[in-house]
Tab-separated table of N, CA and C and ligand atoms in Angstrom:
chain	number	residue	atom	x	y	z
A	240	UNK	N	3.010	-29.235	23.482
A	240	UNK	CA	3.902	-28.275	23.153
A	240	UNK	C	3.494	-27.929	21.623
A	241	UNK	N	2.910	-27.087	21.502
A	241	UNK	CA	2.859	-26.754	19.596
A	241	UNK	C	4.093	-25.666	19.200
A	242	UNK	N	4.721	-26.406	17.969
A	242	UNK	CA	5.153	-25.660	17.247
A	242	UNK	C	4.414	-24.127	17.197
A	243	UNK	N	5.621	-22.757	17.856
A	243	UNK	CA	4.922	-21.577	17.189
A	243	UNK	C	4.290	-21.521	15.944
A	244	UNK	N	3.210	-20.661	15.693
A	244	UNK	CA	2.684	-20.581	14.210
A	244	UNK	C	3.752	-20.016	13.327
A	245	UNK	N	4.261	-19.881	12.658
A	245	UNK	CA	4.596	-18.567	11.207
A	245	UNK	C	3.494	-17.467	11.155
A	246	UNK	N	2.961	-17.625	10.988
A	246	UNK	CA	2.057	-16.974	10.647
A	246	UNK	C	1.403	-16.292	11.770
A	247	UNK	N	1.394	-14.718	11.686
A	247	UNK	CA	1.032	-13.832	12.856
A	247	UNK	C	-0.604	-13.892	12.867
A	248	UNK	N	-1.193	-14.219	14.264
A	248	UNK	CA	-2.988	-13.961	14.088
A	248	UNK	C	-3.099	-12.551	13.574
A	249	UNK	N	-3.888	-12.347	13.015
A	249	UNK	CA	-4.758	-10.877	12.510
A	249	UNK	C	-5.470	-10.633	14.287
A	250	UNK	N	-4.767	-9.410	14.107
A	250	UNK	CA	-5.657	-8.649	15.687
A	250	UNK	C	-7.383	-8.905	15.020
A	251	UNK	N	-8.207	-8.485	16.081
A	251	UNK	CA	-9.532	-8.726	15.955
A	251	UNK	C	-10.154	-7.876	14.574
A	252	UNK	N	-9.292	-6.950	14.353
A	252	UNK	CA	-10.217	-5.662	13.484
A	252	UNK	C	-8.786	-5.044	12.456
A	253	UNK	N	-8.900	-5.850	11.683
A	253	UNK	CA	-7.271	-4.985	10.498
A	253	UNK	C	-8.120	-4.613	9.187
A	254	UNK	N	-7.812	-3.118	9.272
A	254	UNK	CA	-8.461	-2.741	8.235
A	254	UNK	C	-8.216	-3.330	7.076
A	255	UNK	N	-6.325	-3.505	6.805
A	255	UNK	CA	-5.687	-3.943	5.494
A	255	UNK	C	-6.027	-5.148	5.334
A	256	UNK	N	-6.816	-6.011	6.275
A	256	UNK	CA	-6.926	-7.619	6.230
A	256	UNK	C	-8.653	-7.722	5.654
A	257	UNK	N	-9.402	-6.409	5.753
A	257	UNK	CA	-10.602	-6.231	5.778
A	257	UNK	C	-10.393	-6.046	4.391
A	258	UNK	N	-10.004	-5.075	3.785
A	258	UNK	CA	-9.272	-4.737	2.489
A	258	UNK	C	-9.447	-5.622	1.245
A	259	UNK	N	-8.031	-6.456	2.062
A	259	UNK	CA	-7.425	-7.274	1.211
A	259	UNK	C	-8.799	-8.525	1.131
A	260	UNK	N	-9.475	-8.902	1.697
A	260	UNK	CA	-10.619	-10.099	1.612
A	260	UNK	C	-11.352	-8.995	1.451
A	261	UNK	N	-11.999	-7.863	0.701
A	261	UNK	CA	-13.272	-7.242	0.072
A	261	UNK	C	-14.241	-7.337	0.996
A	262	UNK	N	-13.681	-6.774	2.084
A	262	UNK	CA	-15.418	-6.819	3.295
A	262	UNK	C	-14.864	-5.619	3.408
A	263	UNK	N	-14.178	-4.458	2.754
A	263	UNK	CA	-14.006	-3.036	3.056
A	263	UNK	C	-13.446	-2.246	1.873
A	264	UNK	N	-14.082	-1.169	1.819
A	264	UNK	CA	-14.205	-0.934	0.142
A	264	UNK	C	-12.670	0.076	0.335
A	265	UNK	N	-12.022	-0.211	-1.104
A	265	UNK	CA	-10.795	0.724	-1.406
A	265	UNK	C	-11.015	0.973	-2.888
A	266	UNK	N	-9.968	2.001	-3.141
A	266	UNK	CA	-10.062	1.879	-4.988
A	266	UNK	C	-8.687	0.833	-5.027
A	267	UNK	N	-8.901	-0.065	-5.599
A	267	UNK	CA	-7.920	-0.812	-5.802
A	267	UNK	C	-7.013	-0.968	-7.600
A	268	UNK	N	-5.994	-0.902	-7.186
A	268	UNK	CA	-5.183	-0.808	-8.288
A	268	UNK	C	-5.053	-1.914	-9.335
A	269	UNK	N	-4.772	-3.029	-8.259
A	269	UNK	CA	-4.063	-4.063	-8.860
A	269	UNK	C	-4.126	-5.353	-7.511
A	270	UNK	N	-3.888	-6.112	-7.842
A	270	UNK	CA	-4.612	-7.699	-7.240
A	270	UNK	C	-4.241	-8.635	-7.649
A	271	UNK	N	-3.117	-9.698	-6.989
A	271	UNK	CA	-3.216	-11.206	-7.112
A	271	UNK	C	-3.562	-12.105	-6.233
A	272	UNK	N	-2.850	-13.249	-6.080
A	272	UNK	CA	-3.972	-13.982	-5.103
A	272	UNK	C	-2.915	-14.060	-3.738
A	273	UNK	N	-1.697	-13.264	-3.579
A	273	UNK	CA	-1.161	-12.551	-2.597
A	273	UNK	C	-1.434	-11.623	-2.129
A	274	UNK	N	-1.515	-10.490	-2.763
A	274	UNK	CA	-1.020	-9.265	-2.803
A	274	UNK	C	-1.897	-8.597	-3.189
A	275	UNK	N	-2.067	-7.400	-2.888
A	275	UNK	CA	-3.149	-6.102	-3.453
A	275	UNK	C	-2.664	-4.470	-3.160
A	276	UNK	N	-3.035	-3.861	-4.221
A	276	UNK	CA	-2.898	-2.169	-4.313
A	276	UNK	C	-3.919	-1.581	-4.277
A	277	UNK	N	-3.592	-0.348	-3.353
A	277	UNK	CA	-4.588	0.876	-3.107
A	277	UNK	C	-4.197	2.045	-3.406
A	278	UNK	N	-5.573	2.654	-3.181
A	278	UNK	CA	-4.997	4.073	-2.802
A	278	UNK	C	-5.160	4.454	-1.710
A	279	UNK	N	-3.888	5.266	-1.021
A	279	UNK	CA	-4.457	5.937	-0.132
A	279	UNK	C	-5.388	6.583	0.378
A	280	UNK	N	-6.124	6.554	1.265
A	280	UNK	CA	-7.261	7.288	1.162
A	280	UNK	C	-6.930	8.804	2.234
A	281	UNK	N	-5.833	9.322	2.194
A	281	UNK	CA	-5.420	10.099	2.520
A	281	UNK	C	-4.048	10.458	1.968
A	282	UNK	N	-3.807	10.911	0.945
A	282	UNK	CA	-2.693	10.838	0.006
A	282	UNK	C	-1.476	12.096	0.406
A	283	UNK	N	-0.320	11.731	0.488
A	283	UNK	CA	0.603	12.876	0.124
A	283	UNK	C	0.764	13.640	-1.317
A	284	UNK	N	0.725	12.897	-2.221
A	284	UNK	CA	0.644	13.256	-3.439
A	284	UNK	C	-0.467	12.534	-4.502
A	285	UNK	N	-0.790	13.176	-5.621
A	285	UNK	CA	-1.793	12.180	-6.383
A	285	UNK	C	-1.297	10.780	-6.380
A	286	UNK	N	-2.097	10.334	-6.386
A	286	UNK	CA	-1.487	8.712	-7.047
A	286	UNK	C	-0.795	7.707	-5.609
A	287	UNK	N	-0.399	8.632	-4.667
A	287	UNK	CA	-0.447	7.624	-3.564
A	287	UNK	C	-0.909	6.440	-3.384
A	288	UNK	N	-0.260	5.101	-3.503
A	288	UNK	CA	-0.934	3.878	-3.193
A	288	UNK	C	0.141	2.980	-2.283
A	289	UNK	N	-0.926	1.849	-1.714
A	289	UNK	CA	0.057	1.017	-0.537
A	289	UNK	C	-0.127	-0.259	-1.310
A	290	UNK	N	0.817	-0.894	-1.312
A	290	UNK	CA	0.910	-2.313	-1.608
A	290	UNK	C	0.871	-3.015	-0.179
A	291	UNK	N	0.101	-3.829	-0.254
A	291	UNK	CA	0.013	-5.124	0.840
A	291	UNK	C	-0.098	-6.657	0.507
A	292	UNK	N	0.462	-7.186	1.217
A	292	UNK	CA	0.029	-8.809	1.119
A	292	UNK	C	-1.443	-8.971	2.009
A	293	UNK	N	-1.605	-10.132	1.246
A	293	UNK	CA	-3.161	-10.336	1.899
A	293	UNK	C	-3.291	-11.251	3.387
A	294	UNK	N	-2.134	-11.983	3.190
A	294	UNK	CA	-1.656	-12.656	4.971
A	294	UNK	C	-1.393	-11.268	5.594
A	295	UNK	N	-1.749	-11.135	6.844
A	295	UNK	CA	-1.609	-10.187	7.250
A	295	UNK	C	-0.040	-10.610	8.433
A	296	UNK	N	0.258	-9.780	8.321
A	296	UNK	CA	2.043	-9.331	9.199
A	296	UNK	C	1.624	-7.778	9.719
A	297	UNK	N	1.823	-7.833	10.634
A	297	UNK	CA	2.221	-6.547	11.292
A	297	UNK	C	3.616	-5.631	10.849
A	298	UNK	N	4.588	-6.775	10.635
A	298	UNK	CA	5.740	-5.859	9.647
A	298	UNK	C	6.192	-7.141	9.165
A	299	UNK	N	7.305	-6.543	8.006
A	299	UNK	CA	7.866	-7.224	6.977
A	299	UNK	C	8.188	-8.361	7.457
A	300	UNK	N	9.421	-8.187	8.310
A	300	UNK	CA	10.206	-9.183	9.093
A	300	UNK	C	9.484	-10.426	9.805
A	301	UNK	N	8.442	-9.971	9.599
A	301	UNK	CA	7.412	-10.477	9.902
A	301	UNK	C	7.067	-12.078	9.428
A	302	UNK	N	6.804	-11.299	7.953
A	302	UNK	CA	6.450	-12.529	6.683
A	302	UNK	C	7.765	-13.399	6.515
A	303	UNK	N	7.466	-14.499	5.931
A	303	UNK	CA	8.464	-15.519	5.657
A	303	UNK	C	8.871	-14.954	4.462
A	304	UNK	N	10.511	-15.516	4.212
A	304	UNK	CA	10.779	-14.506	3.484
A	304	UNK	C	10.030	-14.874	1.533
A	305	UNK	N	9.792	-15.649	1.004
A	305	UNK	CA	9.008	-16.104	0.308
A	305	UNK	C	8.111	-14.595	0.234
A	306	UNK	N	7.325	-14.548	0.924
A	306	UNK	CA	6.367	-13.585	0.718
A	306	UNK	C	6.692	-12.613	1.221
A	307	UNK	N	7.974	-12.077	1.410
A	307	UNK	CA	8.468	-10.657	1.532
A	307	UNK	C	8.995	-10.885	-0.223
A	308	UNK	N	8.974	-11.917	-0.543
A	308	UNK	CA	9.531	-11.745	-1.977
A	308	UNK	C	8.481	-11.270	-3.112
A	309	UNK	N	7.739	-12.157	-3.164
A	309	UNK	CA	6.229	-11.867	-3.910
A	309	UNK	C	5.600	-10.412	-3.248
A	310	UNK	N	5.714	-9.933	-2.364
A	310	UNK	CA	5.469	-8.518	-2.369
A	310	UNK	C	5.825	-7.626	-2.914
A	311	UNK	N	7.358	-7.848	-2.602
A	311	UNK	CA	8.313	-7.147	-3.443
A	311	UNK	C	8.449	-7.137	-5.441
A	312	UNK	N	7.768	-8.273	-5.273
A	312	UNK	CA	7.616	-8.428	-6.620
A	312	UNK	C	6.395	-7.404	-7.209
A	313	UNK	N	5.320	-7.236	-6.085
A	313	UNK	CA	3.855	-6.316	-6.320
A	313	UNK	C	4.694	-4.924	-6.326
A	314	UNK	N	5.577	-4.477	-5.436
A	314	UNK	CA	5.861	-3.577	-5.397
A	314	UNK	C	6.510	-2.920	-6.520
A	315	UNK	N	7.483	-3.896	-7.177
A	315	UNK	CA	7.957	-3.099	-8.552
A	315	UNK	C	6.731	-2.895	-9.643
A	316	UNK	N	5.921	-3.809	-9.815
A	316	UNK	CA	4.496	-3.863	-11.323
A	316	UNK	C	4.038	-2.301	-10.558
A	317	UNK	N	3.936	-1.740	-8.931
A	317	UNK	CA	2.811	-0.329	-9.089
A	317	UNK	C	4.196	1.049	-8.959
A	318	UNK	N	5.494	0.247	-8.615
A	318	UNK	CA	6.812	2.087	-9.314
A	318	UNK	C	6.483	1.722	-10.618
A	319	UNK	N	6.384	0.790	-11.640
A	319	UNK	CA	6.247	1.132	-12.964
A	319	UNK	C	4.762	1.553	-13.172
A	320	UNK	N	3.610	1.508	-12.946
A	320	UNK	CA	2.871	2.089	-13.151
A	320	UNK	C	2.468	3.228	-12.404
A	321	UNK	N	3.418	3.290	-11.582
A	321	UNK	CA	3.441	4.808	-11.041
A	321	UNK	C	3.698	5.408	-12.284
A	322	UNK	N	4.961	4.899	-12.709
A	322	UNK	CA	5.782	5.809	-13.728
A	322	UNK	C	4.567	6.570	-14.955
A	323	UNK	N	3.463	6.196	-14.708
A	323	UNK	CA	2.379	6.668	-15.887
A	323	UNK	C	2.311	7.842	-15.789
A	324	UNK	N	2.219	7.930	-13.862
A	324	UNK	CA	1.694	9.670	-13.898
A	324	UNK	C	2.864	10.377	-13.886
A	325	UNK	N	4.180	10.100	-13.078
A	325	UNK	CA	5.476	11.072	-13.212
A	325	UNK	C	6.874	10.143	-13.026
A	326	UNK	N	7.618	10.037	-14.051
A	326	UNK	CA	9.027	9.659	-13.432
A	326	UNK	C	9.560	9.498	-12.664
A	327	UNK	N	8.738	10.132	-11.168
A	327	UNK	CA	9.839	9.988	-10.020
A	327	UNK	C	8.833	10.000	-8.673
A	328	UNK	N	9.485	8.719	-7.711
A	328	UNK	CA	8.405	8.493	-6.755
A	328	UNK	C	9.344	7.732	-5.797
A	329	UNK	N	8.441	7.985	-4.493
A	329	UNK	CA	9.562	7.405	-3.288
A	329	UNK	C	8.559	5.875	-3.169
A	330	UNK	N	9.579	5.253	-2.541
A	330	UNK	CA	8.639	4.087	-1.855
A	330	UNK	C	9.290	4.152	-0.423
A	331	UNK	N	8.206	3.624	0.454
A	331	UNK	CA	8.422	3.993	1.574
A	331	UNK	C	7.811	2.588	2.573
A	332	UNK	N	8.804	2.368	3.797
A	332	UNK	CA	7.538	1.203	4.971
A	332	UNK	C	8.186	1.733	6.446
A	333	UNK	N	7.058	2.122	7.000
A	333	UNK	CA	7.337	2.418	8.113
A	333	UNK	C	6.890	1.129	9.453
A	334	UNK	N	7.905	1.009	10.288
A	334	UNK	CA	8.316	-0.262	11.018
A	334	UNK	C	7.801	0.630	12.333
A	335	UNK	N	6.749	0.039	12.947
A	335	UNK	CA	6.698	0.870	14.489
A	335	UNK	C	5.806	1.801	14.417
A	336	UNK	N	5.892	2.174	15.372
A	336	UNK	CA	4.852	3.399	16.169
A	336	UNK	C	5.839	4.332	15.863
A	337	UNK	N	6.814	4.340	16.361
A	337	UNK	CA	7.856	5.572	16.747
A	337	UNK	C	8.702	6.514	15.230
A	338	UNK	N	8.597	4.680	14.002
A	338	UNK	CA	8.529	5.277	12.685
A	338	UNK	C	7.500	5.415	11.742
A	339	UNK	N	6.389	5.654	12.843
A	339	UNK	CA	5.283	6.473	12.037
A	339	UNK	C	4.405	5.236	11.651
A	340	UNK	N	4.554	4.257	11.655
A	340	UNK	CA	3.440	3.413	11.549
A	340	UNK	C	2.377	3.442	11.974
A	341	UNK	N	1.388	3.369	11.166
A	341	UNK	CA	-0.387	3.721	11.764
A	341	UNK	C	-1.062	2.506	11.636
A	342	UNK	N	-1.264	1.774	10.312
A	342	UNK	CA	-1.526	0.629	10.160
A	342	UNK	C	-0.821	-0.665	10.541
A	343	UNK	N	-0.804	-1.367	11.494
A	343	UNK	CA	-0.483	-2.621	11.847
A	343	UNK	C	-0.254	-3.587	10.953
A	344	UNK	N	0.055	-3.358	9.488
A	344	UNK	CA	-0.113	-4.743	8.563
A	344	UNK	C	0.750	-3.975	7.819
A	345	UNK	N	1.567	-4.788	7.241
A	345	UNK	CA	2.781	-4.327	6.680
A	345	UNK	C	2.212	-3.794	5.203
A	346	UNK	N	2.824	-2.732	4.627
A	346	UNK	CA	2.381	-2.338	3.492
A	346	UNK	C	3.738	-1.329	3.553
A	347	UNK	N	3.923	-0.852	1.600
A	347	UNK	CA	4.611	-0.237	1.144
A	347	UNK	C	3.804	0.867	0.718
A	348	UNK	N	4.570	1.958	0.736
A	348	UNK	CA	3.800	3.386	-0.177
A	348	UNK	C	4.412	3.307	-1.161
A	349	UNK	N	3.936	4.053	-1.985
A	349	UNK	CA	4.649	4.239	-3.413
A	349	UNK	C	4.079	6.110	-3.746
A	350	UNK	N	4.752	6.609	-3.789
A	350	UNK	CA	4.634	8.375	-3.616
A	350	UNK	C	4.874	8.673	-4.802
A	351	UNK	N	3.863	8.714	-5.786
A	351	UNK	CA	4.632	9.745	-6.735
A	351	UNK	C	4.946	11.263	-6.330
A	352	UNK	N	5.893	11.874	-7.223
A	352	UNK	CA	6.438	12.955	-7.129
A	352	UNK	C	6.731	13.943	-7.769
A	353	UNK	N	5.869	15.332	-7.860
A	353	UNK	CA	6.029	15.758	-8.649
A	353	UNK	C	6.983	16.968	-8.755
A	354	UNK	N	7.672	17.165	-8.149
A	354	UNK	CA	8.550	18.434	-7.928
A	354	UNK	C	8.312	19.281	-6.736
A	355	UNK	N	7.403	18.649	-5.596
A	355	UNK	CA	7.034	19.329	-4.502
A	355	UNK	C	7.921	19.604	-3.736
A	356	UNK	N	8.851	20.604	-2.996
A	356	UNK	CA	9.846	20.620	-2.112
A	356	UNK	C	9.518	19.006	-1.011
A	357	UNK	N	8.568	18.842	-0.290
A	357	UNK	CA	8.800	18.047	1.088
A	357	UNK	C	7.222	17.772	0.867
A	358	UNK	N	6.157	16.651	0.502
A	358	UNK	CA	5.480	16.738	1.097
A	358	UNK	C	4.817	15.458	2.270
A	359	UNK	N	5.721	15.216	2.921
A	359	UNK	CA	5.375	14.687	4.152
A	359	UNK	C	5.401	15.543	4.827
A	360	UNK	N	4.239	16.153	5.287
A	360	UNK	CA	3.606	16.921	6.096
A	360	UNK	C	2.186	16.943	6.086
A	361	UNK	N	1.808	16.763	7.152
A	361	UNK	CA	-0.012	16.945	7.720
A	361	UNK	C	-0.211	17.923	6.866
A	362	UNK	N	-0.116	18.641	6.848
A	362	UNK	CA	-0.412	19.679	5.872
A	362	UNK	C	-0.885	20.051	4.184
A	363	UNK	N	0.494	18.834	3.628
A	363	UNK	CA	0.392	18.824	2.332
A	363	UNK	C	-1.256	17.854	2.369
A	364	UNK	N	-1.722	17.070	3.230
A	364	UNK	CA	-2.568	16.030	2.797
A	364	UNK	C	-3.809	16.380	3.013
A	365	UNK	N	-4.413	15.822	1.892
A	365	UNK	CA	-5.791	16.060	1.444
A	365	UNK	C	-6.972	14.682	1.367
A	366	UNK	N	-7.593	14.566	2.039
A	366	UNK	CA	-8.552	13.218	1.755
A	366	UNK	C	-8.664	13.034	-0.019
A	367	UNK	N	-8.585	11.491	-0.130
A	367	UNK	CA	-9.104	11.502	-1.973
A	367	UNK	C	-10.279	11.602	-1.898
A	368	UNK	N	-10.256	12.410	-3.170
A	368	UNK	CA	-11.334	12.985	-3.887
A	368	UNK	C	-12.037	11.599	-4.813
A	369	UNK	N	-13.236	11.388	-4.630
A	369	UNK	CA	-13.655	10.635	-5.731
A	369	UNK	C	-13.176	10.190	-7.184
A	370	UNK	N	-13.630	11.502	-7.631
A	370	UNK	CA	-13.511	11.794	-9.142
A	370	UNK	C	-12.059	11.571	-9.689
A	371	UNK	N	-11.603	12.128	-8.199
A	371	UNK	CA	-9.831	12.080	-8.991
A	371	UNK	C	-9.676	10.384	-8.710
A	372	UNK	N	-9.876	10.090	-7.838
A	372	UNK	CA	-9.484	7.972	-7.252
A	372	UNK	C	-9.888	7.398	-8.642
A	373	UNK	N	-11.179	7.686	-9.373
A	373	UNK	CA	-11.850	7.352	-10.335
A	373	UNK	C	-10.701	7.182	-11.746
A	374	UNK	N	-9.907	7.937	-11.818
A	374	UNK	CA	-9.311	8.222	-13.062
A	374	UNK	C	-7.875	7.836	-12.664
A	375	UNK	N	-7.526	7.720	-11.149
A	375	UNK	CA	-6.389	6.920	-10.885
A	375	UNK	C	-5.806	5.822	-10.812
A	376	UNK	N	-7.747	5.022	-10.972
A	376	UNK	CA	-8.091	3.578	-10.395
A	376	UNK	C	-8.051	3.353	-12.677
A	377	UNK	N	-8.336	3.993	-13.159
A	377	UNK	CA	-8.278	3.571	-14.461
A	377	UNK	C	-7.018	3.689	-14.979
A	378	UNK	N	-6.671	4.641	-14.765
A	378	UNK	CA	-4.781	4.692	-15.114
A	378	UNK	C	-4.105	3.855	-14.948
A	379	UNK	N	-3.999	3.235	-13.317
A	379	UNK	CA	-3.283	2.521	-12.823
A	379	UNK	C	-3.635	1.159	-12.519
A	380	UNK	N	-4.759	0.914	-12.730
A	380	UNK	CA	-4.754	-0.597	-12.918
A	380	UNK	C	-4.820	-1.028	-14.092
A	381	UNK	N	-4.386	-0.436	-15.123
A	381	UNK	CA	-4.389	-0.973	-16.686
A	381	UNK	C	-3.031	-1.807	-16.390
A	382	UNK	N	-3.149	-3.020	-16.905
A	382	UNK	CA	-2.199	-4.365	-16.835
A	382	UNK	C	-0.501	-3.348	-17.590
B	752	5GP	P1	1.420	4.130	7.635
B	752	5GP	O1	1.620	5.134	8.479
B	752	5GP	O2	0.962	2.750	8.929
B	752	5GP	O3	3.001	3.827	7.398
B	752	5GP	O4	0.524	4.254	6.974
B	752	5GP	C1	-1.050	4.420	6.812
B	752	5GP	C2	-1.223	5.081	5.723
B	752	5GP	O5	-2.730	4.056	5.455
B	752	5GP	C3	-1.809	5.997	6.332
B	752	5GP	O6	-0.989	6.693	4.703
B	752	5GP	C4	-3.496	6.107	5.611
B	752	5GP	O7	-3.589	7.460	4.956
B	752	5GP	C5	-3.335	4.985	4.900
B	752	5GP	N1	-4.952	4.496	5.477
B	752	5GP	C6	-5.345	4.105	6.804
B	752	5GP	N2	-6.372	3.517	6.698
B	752	5GP	C7	-6.816	3.811	5.637
B	752	5GP	C8	-8.217	2.869	4.980
B	752	5GP	O8	-8.784	2.283	5.485
B	752	5GP	N3	-8.321	2.863	3.376
B	752	5GP	C9	-7.553	3.297	2.913
B	752	5GP	N4	-6.951	3.287	1.399
B	752	5GP	N5	-6.074	3.643	3.347
B	752	5GP	C10	-6.026	3.965	5.001
B	753	ZN	ZN1	-3.724	-7.393	8.688
């Protein structure tokens, strides 16, 4: 009888594991050994980005506490960088389908806010454009 592994097994295909391991493309703006941040492919606002642990975990509470702390440190880095675009932003985490989670690899959203009343509507979203993404990578990836 083995002990339960503390590391949730990644599903056969997890797009954020693929991005974290550079096996799928993304506009990466931050990376360290344990975490990564990249632009959301379908942003609510300009500069909407996602911060992930490279280690697979469906939700925050599936991560050991030290990994949670490491992830939050990267969220702090990306919040500061988001302030290069605008002073205000939302940080969000969706846990579970009923809370709107679509990708079951834990991620924090950092969503810059420019004064729009409510950007969290399907109608507010447009696919990320290559030219804008490249500009954003330049702005957000500088240390
Ligand atoms: P959730 O609803 O799970 O909190 O958010 C998942 C987010 O991931 C969504 O905002 C969605 O646009 C984004 N997303 C889904 N697939 C991809 C992808 O392949 N690449 C990138 N960059 N973002 C993705
Ligand atoms: Zn994963």
